[in-house]
Tab-separated table of C-alpha atoms in Angstrom:
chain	number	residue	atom	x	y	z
A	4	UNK	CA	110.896	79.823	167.936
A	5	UNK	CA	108.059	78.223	170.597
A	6	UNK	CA	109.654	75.994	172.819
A	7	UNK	CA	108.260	73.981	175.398
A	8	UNK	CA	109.562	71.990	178.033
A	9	UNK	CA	111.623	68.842	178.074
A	10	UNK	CA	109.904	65.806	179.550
A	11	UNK	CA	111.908	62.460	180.125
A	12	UNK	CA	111.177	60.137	182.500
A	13	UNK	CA	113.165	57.545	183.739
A	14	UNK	CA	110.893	54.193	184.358
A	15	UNK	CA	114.009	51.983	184.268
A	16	UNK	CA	117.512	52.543	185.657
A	17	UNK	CA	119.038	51.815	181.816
A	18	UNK	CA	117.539	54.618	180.738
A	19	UNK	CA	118.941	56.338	183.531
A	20	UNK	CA	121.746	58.829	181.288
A	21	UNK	CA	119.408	59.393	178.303
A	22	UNK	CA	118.511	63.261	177.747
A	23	UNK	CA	118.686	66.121	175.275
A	24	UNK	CA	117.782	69.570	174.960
A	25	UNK	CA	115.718	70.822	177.997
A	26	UNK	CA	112.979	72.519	176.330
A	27	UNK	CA	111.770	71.033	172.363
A	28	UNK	CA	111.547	73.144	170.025
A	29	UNK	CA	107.943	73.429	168.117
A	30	UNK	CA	108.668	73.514	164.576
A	31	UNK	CA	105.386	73.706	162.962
A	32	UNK	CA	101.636	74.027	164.483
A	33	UNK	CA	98.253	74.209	161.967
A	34	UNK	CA	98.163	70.095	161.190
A	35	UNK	CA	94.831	68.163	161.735
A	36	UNK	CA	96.820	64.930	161.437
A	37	UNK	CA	100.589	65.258	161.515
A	38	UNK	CA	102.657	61.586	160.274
A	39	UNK	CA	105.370	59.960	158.539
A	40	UNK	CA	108.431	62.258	159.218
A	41	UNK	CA	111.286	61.185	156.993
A	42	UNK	CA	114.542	63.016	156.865
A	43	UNK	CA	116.706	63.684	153.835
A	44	UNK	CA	120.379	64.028	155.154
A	45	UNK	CA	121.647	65.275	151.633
A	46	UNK	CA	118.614	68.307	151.317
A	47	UNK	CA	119.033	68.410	155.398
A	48	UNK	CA	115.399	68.978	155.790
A	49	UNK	CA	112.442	66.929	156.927
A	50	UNK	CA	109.092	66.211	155.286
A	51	UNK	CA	105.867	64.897	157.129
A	52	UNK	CA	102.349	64.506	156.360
A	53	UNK	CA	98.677	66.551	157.142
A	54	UNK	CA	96.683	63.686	155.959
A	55	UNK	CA	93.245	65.098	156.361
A	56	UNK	CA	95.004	68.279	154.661
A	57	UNK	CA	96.274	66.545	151.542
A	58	UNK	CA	99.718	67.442	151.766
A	59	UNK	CA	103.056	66.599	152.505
A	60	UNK	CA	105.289	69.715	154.494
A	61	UNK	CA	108.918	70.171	154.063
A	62	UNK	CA	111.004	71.823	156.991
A	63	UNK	CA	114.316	72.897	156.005
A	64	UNK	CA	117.179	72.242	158.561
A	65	UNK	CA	119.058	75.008	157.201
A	66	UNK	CA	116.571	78.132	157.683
A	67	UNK	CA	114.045	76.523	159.300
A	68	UNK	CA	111.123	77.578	156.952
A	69	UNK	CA	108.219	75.517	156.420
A	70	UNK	CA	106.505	75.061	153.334
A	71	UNK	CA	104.485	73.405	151.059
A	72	UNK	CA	106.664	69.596	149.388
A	73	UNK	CA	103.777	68.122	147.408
A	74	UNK	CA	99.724	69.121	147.617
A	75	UNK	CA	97.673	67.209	146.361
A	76	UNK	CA	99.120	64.491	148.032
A	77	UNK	CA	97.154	61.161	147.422
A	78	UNK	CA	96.208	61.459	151.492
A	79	UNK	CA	100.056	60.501	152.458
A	80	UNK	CA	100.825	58.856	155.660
A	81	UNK	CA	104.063	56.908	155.800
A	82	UNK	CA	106.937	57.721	154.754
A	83	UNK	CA	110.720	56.418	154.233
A	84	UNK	CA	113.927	56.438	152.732
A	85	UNK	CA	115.035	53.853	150.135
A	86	UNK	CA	118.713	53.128	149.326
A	87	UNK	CA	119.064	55.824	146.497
A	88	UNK	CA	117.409	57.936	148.710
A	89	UNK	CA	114.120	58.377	147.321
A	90	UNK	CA	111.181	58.879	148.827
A	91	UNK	CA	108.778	55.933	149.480
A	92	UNK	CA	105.550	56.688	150.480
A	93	UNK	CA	101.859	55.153	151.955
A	94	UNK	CA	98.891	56.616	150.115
A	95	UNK	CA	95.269	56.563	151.442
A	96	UNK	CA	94.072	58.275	148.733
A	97	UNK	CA	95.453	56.148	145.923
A	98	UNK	CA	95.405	52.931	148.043
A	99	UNK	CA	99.023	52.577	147.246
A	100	UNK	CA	102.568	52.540	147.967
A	101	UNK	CA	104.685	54.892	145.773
A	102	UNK	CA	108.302	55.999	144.576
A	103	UNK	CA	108.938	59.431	144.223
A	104	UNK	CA	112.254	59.283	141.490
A	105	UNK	CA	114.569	62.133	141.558
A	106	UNK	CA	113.245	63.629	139.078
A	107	UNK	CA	110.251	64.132	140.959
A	108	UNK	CA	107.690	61.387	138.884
A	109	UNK	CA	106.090	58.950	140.506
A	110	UNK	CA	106.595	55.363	140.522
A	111	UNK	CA	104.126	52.640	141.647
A	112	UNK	CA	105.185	50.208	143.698
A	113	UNK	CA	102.862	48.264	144.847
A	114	UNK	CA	98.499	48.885	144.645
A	115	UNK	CA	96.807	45.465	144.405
A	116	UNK	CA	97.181	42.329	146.087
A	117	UNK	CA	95.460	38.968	144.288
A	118	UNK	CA	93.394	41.587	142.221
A	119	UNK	CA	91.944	42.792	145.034
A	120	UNK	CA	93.002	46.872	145.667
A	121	UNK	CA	94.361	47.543	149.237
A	122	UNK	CA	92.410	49.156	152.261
A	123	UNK	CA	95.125	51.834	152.652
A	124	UNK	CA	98.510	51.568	152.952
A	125	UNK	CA	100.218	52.926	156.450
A	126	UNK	CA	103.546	52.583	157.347
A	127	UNK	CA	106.526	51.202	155.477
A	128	UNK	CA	110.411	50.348	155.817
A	129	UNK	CA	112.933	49.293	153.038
A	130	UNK	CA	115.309	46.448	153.939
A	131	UNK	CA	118.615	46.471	153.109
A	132	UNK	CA	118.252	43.866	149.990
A	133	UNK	CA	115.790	46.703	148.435
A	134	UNK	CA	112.433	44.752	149.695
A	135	UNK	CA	109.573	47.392	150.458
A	136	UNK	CA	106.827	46.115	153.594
A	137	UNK	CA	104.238	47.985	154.451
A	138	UNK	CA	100.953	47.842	156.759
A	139	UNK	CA	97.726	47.761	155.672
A	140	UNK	CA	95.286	48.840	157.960
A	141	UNK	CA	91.916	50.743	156.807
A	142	UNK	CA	92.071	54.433	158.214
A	143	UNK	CA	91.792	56.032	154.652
A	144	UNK	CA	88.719	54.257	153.529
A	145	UNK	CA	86.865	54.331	156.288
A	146	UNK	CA	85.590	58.122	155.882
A	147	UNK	CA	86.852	61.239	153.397
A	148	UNK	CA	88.583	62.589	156.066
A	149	UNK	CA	91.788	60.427	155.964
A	150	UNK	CA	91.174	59.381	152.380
A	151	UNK	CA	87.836	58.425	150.050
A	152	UNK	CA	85.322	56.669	151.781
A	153	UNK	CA	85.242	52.865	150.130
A	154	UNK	CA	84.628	49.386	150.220
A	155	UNK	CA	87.424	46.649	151.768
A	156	UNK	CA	88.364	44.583	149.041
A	157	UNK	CA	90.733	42.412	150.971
A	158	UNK	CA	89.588	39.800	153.371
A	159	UNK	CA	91.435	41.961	156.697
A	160	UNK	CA	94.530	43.949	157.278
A	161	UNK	CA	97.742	42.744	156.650
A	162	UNK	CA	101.459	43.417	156.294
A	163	UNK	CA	103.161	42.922	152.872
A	164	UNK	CA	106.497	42.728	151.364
A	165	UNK	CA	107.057	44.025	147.573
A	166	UNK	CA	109.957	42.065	145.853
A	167	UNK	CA	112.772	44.968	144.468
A	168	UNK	CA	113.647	42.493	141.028
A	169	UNK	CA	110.171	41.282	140.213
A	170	UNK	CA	107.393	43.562	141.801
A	171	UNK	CA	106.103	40.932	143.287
A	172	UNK	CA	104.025	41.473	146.205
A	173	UNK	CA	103.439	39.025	149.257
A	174	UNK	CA	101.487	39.219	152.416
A	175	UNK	CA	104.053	38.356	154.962
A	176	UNK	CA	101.477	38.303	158.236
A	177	UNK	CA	97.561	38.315	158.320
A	178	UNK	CA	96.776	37.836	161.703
A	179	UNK	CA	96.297	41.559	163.200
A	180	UNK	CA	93.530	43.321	163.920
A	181	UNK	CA	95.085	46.898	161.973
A	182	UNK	CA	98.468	46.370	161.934
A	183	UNK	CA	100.385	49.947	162.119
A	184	UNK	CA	104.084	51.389	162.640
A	185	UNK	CA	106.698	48.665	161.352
A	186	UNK	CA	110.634	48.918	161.971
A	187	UNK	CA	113.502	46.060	161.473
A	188	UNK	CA	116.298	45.668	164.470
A	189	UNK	CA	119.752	46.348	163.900
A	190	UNK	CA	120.673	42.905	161.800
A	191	UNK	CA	117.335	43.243	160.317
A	192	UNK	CA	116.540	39.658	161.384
A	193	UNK	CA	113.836	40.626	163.570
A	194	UNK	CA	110.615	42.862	162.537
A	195	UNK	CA	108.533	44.543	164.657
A	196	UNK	CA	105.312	45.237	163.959
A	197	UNK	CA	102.766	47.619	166.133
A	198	UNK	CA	99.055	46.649	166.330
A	199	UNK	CA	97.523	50.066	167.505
A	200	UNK	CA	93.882	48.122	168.795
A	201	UNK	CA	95.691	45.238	170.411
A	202	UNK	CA	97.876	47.968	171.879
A	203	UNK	CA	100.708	45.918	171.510
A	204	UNK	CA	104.258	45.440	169.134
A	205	UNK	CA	104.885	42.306	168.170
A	206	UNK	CA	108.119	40.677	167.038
A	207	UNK	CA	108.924	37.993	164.030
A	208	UNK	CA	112.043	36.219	163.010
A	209	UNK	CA	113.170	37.104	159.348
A	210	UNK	CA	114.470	34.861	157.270
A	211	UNK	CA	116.588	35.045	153.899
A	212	UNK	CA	113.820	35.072	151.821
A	213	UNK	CA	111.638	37.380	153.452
A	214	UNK	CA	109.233	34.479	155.287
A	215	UNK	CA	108.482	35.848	159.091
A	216	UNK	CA	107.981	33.390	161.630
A	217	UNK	CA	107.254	33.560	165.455
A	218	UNK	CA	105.068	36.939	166.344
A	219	UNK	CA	105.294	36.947	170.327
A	220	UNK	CA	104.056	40.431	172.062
A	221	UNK	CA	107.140	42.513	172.326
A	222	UNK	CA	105.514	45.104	173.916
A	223	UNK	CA	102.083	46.549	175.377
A	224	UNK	CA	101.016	50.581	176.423
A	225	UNK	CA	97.523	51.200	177.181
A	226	UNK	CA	97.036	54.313	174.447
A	227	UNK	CA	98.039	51.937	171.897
A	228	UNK	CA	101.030	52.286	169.548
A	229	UNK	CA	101.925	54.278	165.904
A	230	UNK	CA	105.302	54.996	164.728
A	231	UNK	CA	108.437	52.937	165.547
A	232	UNK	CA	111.932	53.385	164.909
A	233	UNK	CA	115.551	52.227	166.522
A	234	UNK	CA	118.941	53.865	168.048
A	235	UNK	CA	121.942	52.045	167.200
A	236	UNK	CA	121.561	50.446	170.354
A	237	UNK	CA	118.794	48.648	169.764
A	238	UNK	CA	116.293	49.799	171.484
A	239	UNK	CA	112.914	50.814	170.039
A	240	UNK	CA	111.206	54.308	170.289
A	241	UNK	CA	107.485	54.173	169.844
A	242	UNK	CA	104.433	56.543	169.729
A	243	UNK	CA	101.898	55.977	172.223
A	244	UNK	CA	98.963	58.155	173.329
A	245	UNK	CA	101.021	61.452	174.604
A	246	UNK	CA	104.352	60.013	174.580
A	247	UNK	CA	107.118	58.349	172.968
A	248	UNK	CA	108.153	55.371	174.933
A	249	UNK	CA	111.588	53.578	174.969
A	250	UNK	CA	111.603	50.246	175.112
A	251	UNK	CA	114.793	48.138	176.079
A	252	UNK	CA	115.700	45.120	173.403
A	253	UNK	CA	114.395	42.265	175.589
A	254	UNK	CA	111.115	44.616	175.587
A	255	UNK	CA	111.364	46.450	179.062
A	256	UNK	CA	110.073	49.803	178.953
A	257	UNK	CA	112.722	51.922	180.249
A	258	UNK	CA	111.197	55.715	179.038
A	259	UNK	CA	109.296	57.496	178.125
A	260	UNK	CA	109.534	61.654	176.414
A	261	UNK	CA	106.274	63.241	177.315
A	262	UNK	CA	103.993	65.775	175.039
A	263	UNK	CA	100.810	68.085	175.452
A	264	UNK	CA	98.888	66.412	172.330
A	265	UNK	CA	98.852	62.422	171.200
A	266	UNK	CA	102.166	61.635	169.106
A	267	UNK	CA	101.951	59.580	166.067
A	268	UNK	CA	105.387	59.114	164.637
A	269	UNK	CA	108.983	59.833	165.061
A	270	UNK	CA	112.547	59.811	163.572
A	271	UNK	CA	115.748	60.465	163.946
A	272	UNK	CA	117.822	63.085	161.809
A	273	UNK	CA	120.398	65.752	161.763
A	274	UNK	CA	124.330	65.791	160.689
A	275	UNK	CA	124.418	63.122	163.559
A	276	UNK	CA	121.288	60.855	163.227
A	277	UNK	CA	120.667	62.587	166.863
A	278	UNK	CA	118.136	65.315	166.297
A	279	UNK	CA	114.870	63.145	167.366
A	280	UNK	CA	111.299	64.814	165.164
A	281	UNK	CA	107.990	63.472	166.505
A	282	UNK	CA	104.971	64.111	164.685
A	283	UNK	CA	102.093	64.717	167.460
A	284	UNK	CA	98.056	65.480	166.156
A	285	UNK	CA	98.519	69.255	165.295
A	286	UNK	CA	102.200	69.383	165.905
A	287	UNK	CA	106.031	68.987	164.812
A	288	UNK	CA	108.132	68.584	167.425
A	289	UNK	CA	112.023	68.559	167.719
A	290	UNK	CA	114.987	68.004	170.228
A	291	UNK	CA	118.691	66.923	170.044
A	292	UNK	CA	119.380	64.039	172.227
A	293	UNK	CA	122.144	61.863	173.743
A	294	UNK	CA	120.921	58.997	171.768
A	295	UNK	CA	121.877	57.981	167.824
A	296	UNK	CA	119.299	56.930	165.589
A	297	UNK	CA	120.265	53.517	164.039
A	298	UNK	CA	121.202	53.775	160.739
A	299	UNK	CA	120.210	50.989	158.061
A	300	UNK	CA	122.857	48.144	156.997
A	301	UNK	CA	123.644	49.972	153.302
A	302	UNK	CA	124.238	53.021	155.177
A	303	UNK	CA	126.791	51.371	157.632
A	304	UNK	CA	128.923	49.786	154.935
């Protein structure tokens, strides 16, 4: 197994007795564009995305082999867990968001908005009342590379919520520029939202009914932001240029993990929720940590 070396550095004295395995393992090389890393605690294995490849990998925890989950792959880039724990993905290729049931069909969940087809769906989290939101940004129509070349049908890029009961769909926020990586706090009463040009995560209010309200900057980096996700402490982990940064609740960054090649997404997995996976360009990365990946309200019940 390659390994290379650990990199954490403390910016912030509350970050101070985080840590983990002194050298990360290298799970997989041979991407273009590694993303969306999702873990399945009842398989124990991981599955990711090579967008420009038009595939989704599967590592398996158990034997860590690496092979082929799903190719084609309708350009995949997000990916998540739902509360039956079925995978929800982000297709460029389809301009859609999609269910994968258990009995490995696919399910649309959401492809239009007013009429109007989307530019390519991104990222996307499930609340714990079964709501899907996703981003919206247009990476996958922009070229073939990350999808089919295309027209924008939709006035911008937004972020959406799809309704579990009725299907409905909703555009929640429309005031980024390409709104990217999405992740709910702890209570799920806050949702933050990166906007990779503005290089900046922003935070909104969440009420009952799904409304968001306020949007202050949470956070800035200069590379720019991707992937976000949360330890059961609150704090938020994001992608940025050649590192994952850690960013204290009140929005202090406090760390940061280093790597050779830019990072794009991360999560948290393993027996304990404390075996951290980043995606980075060519790259899947892993290391066990000090630090617990929060897990979501129907899991803590």
């Amino acid at each position: 197994m390659e390994t290379i070396a650990t990199e954490f550095e403390v910016l912030d004295e509350r970050f101070a007795g985080v840590g983990g395995d002194d050298r990360m393992e290298v799970l997989h090389r041979g991407a273009r564009w590694a993303e969306g890393p999702v873990y399945f605690p009842a398989g124990r294995f991981l599955v990711w995305s090579d967008i420009p490849s038009d595939r989704l990998l599967r590592w398996d925890e158990m034997t860590g082999a690496v092979g082929p989950f799903r190719s084609p792959a309708g350009y995949t880039n997000g990916n998540t867990l739902d509360r039956e724990g079925r995978l929800v993905s982000c297709e460029h290729g389809g301009r859609r968001v999609t269910r994968t049931e258990h009995d490995g069909s696919i399910t649309v969940i959401a492809d239009r908005w007013q009429g109007r087809r989307f530019n390519s769906p991104n990222d996307v989290v499930v609340r714990s009342d079964g709501s899907i939101w996703f981003t919206d940004p247009p990476y996958g129509i922009l070229s073939d590379y990350e999808g089919h070349a295309a027209d924008q049908e939709i006035d911008g890029c937004h972020v959406y919520r799809a309704d579990p009961v009725t299907g409905e769909v909703r555009m929640v926020a429309g005031d980024f520029d390409r709104p990217n990586g999405l992740a709910f706090s702890l209570d799920e009463r806050r949702l933050y939202i990166a906007d990779t040009p503005g290089k900046h995560v922003r935070v909104f209010d969440v009420a009952d009914d799904g409304t968001l309200s306020g949007g202050k900057v949470f956070a800035e980096a200069e590379d720019g932001f991707d992937g976000l996700r949360l330890d059961n402490t609150g704090r938020v982990w994001a992608s940025a240029g050649k590192s994952v940064l850690c960013f204290d609740p009140d929005g202090t960054v406090i760390g940061r993990l280093r790597f050779p090649e830019p990072t794009s997404n991360l999560v948290f997995g393993g027996l304990k929720r404390n075996r951290m996976f980043i995606t980075a360009c060519t790259s899947l990365y892993s290391l066990m940590t000090n630090v617990t990946g929060a897990r979501p309200i129907w899991a803590r019940r």
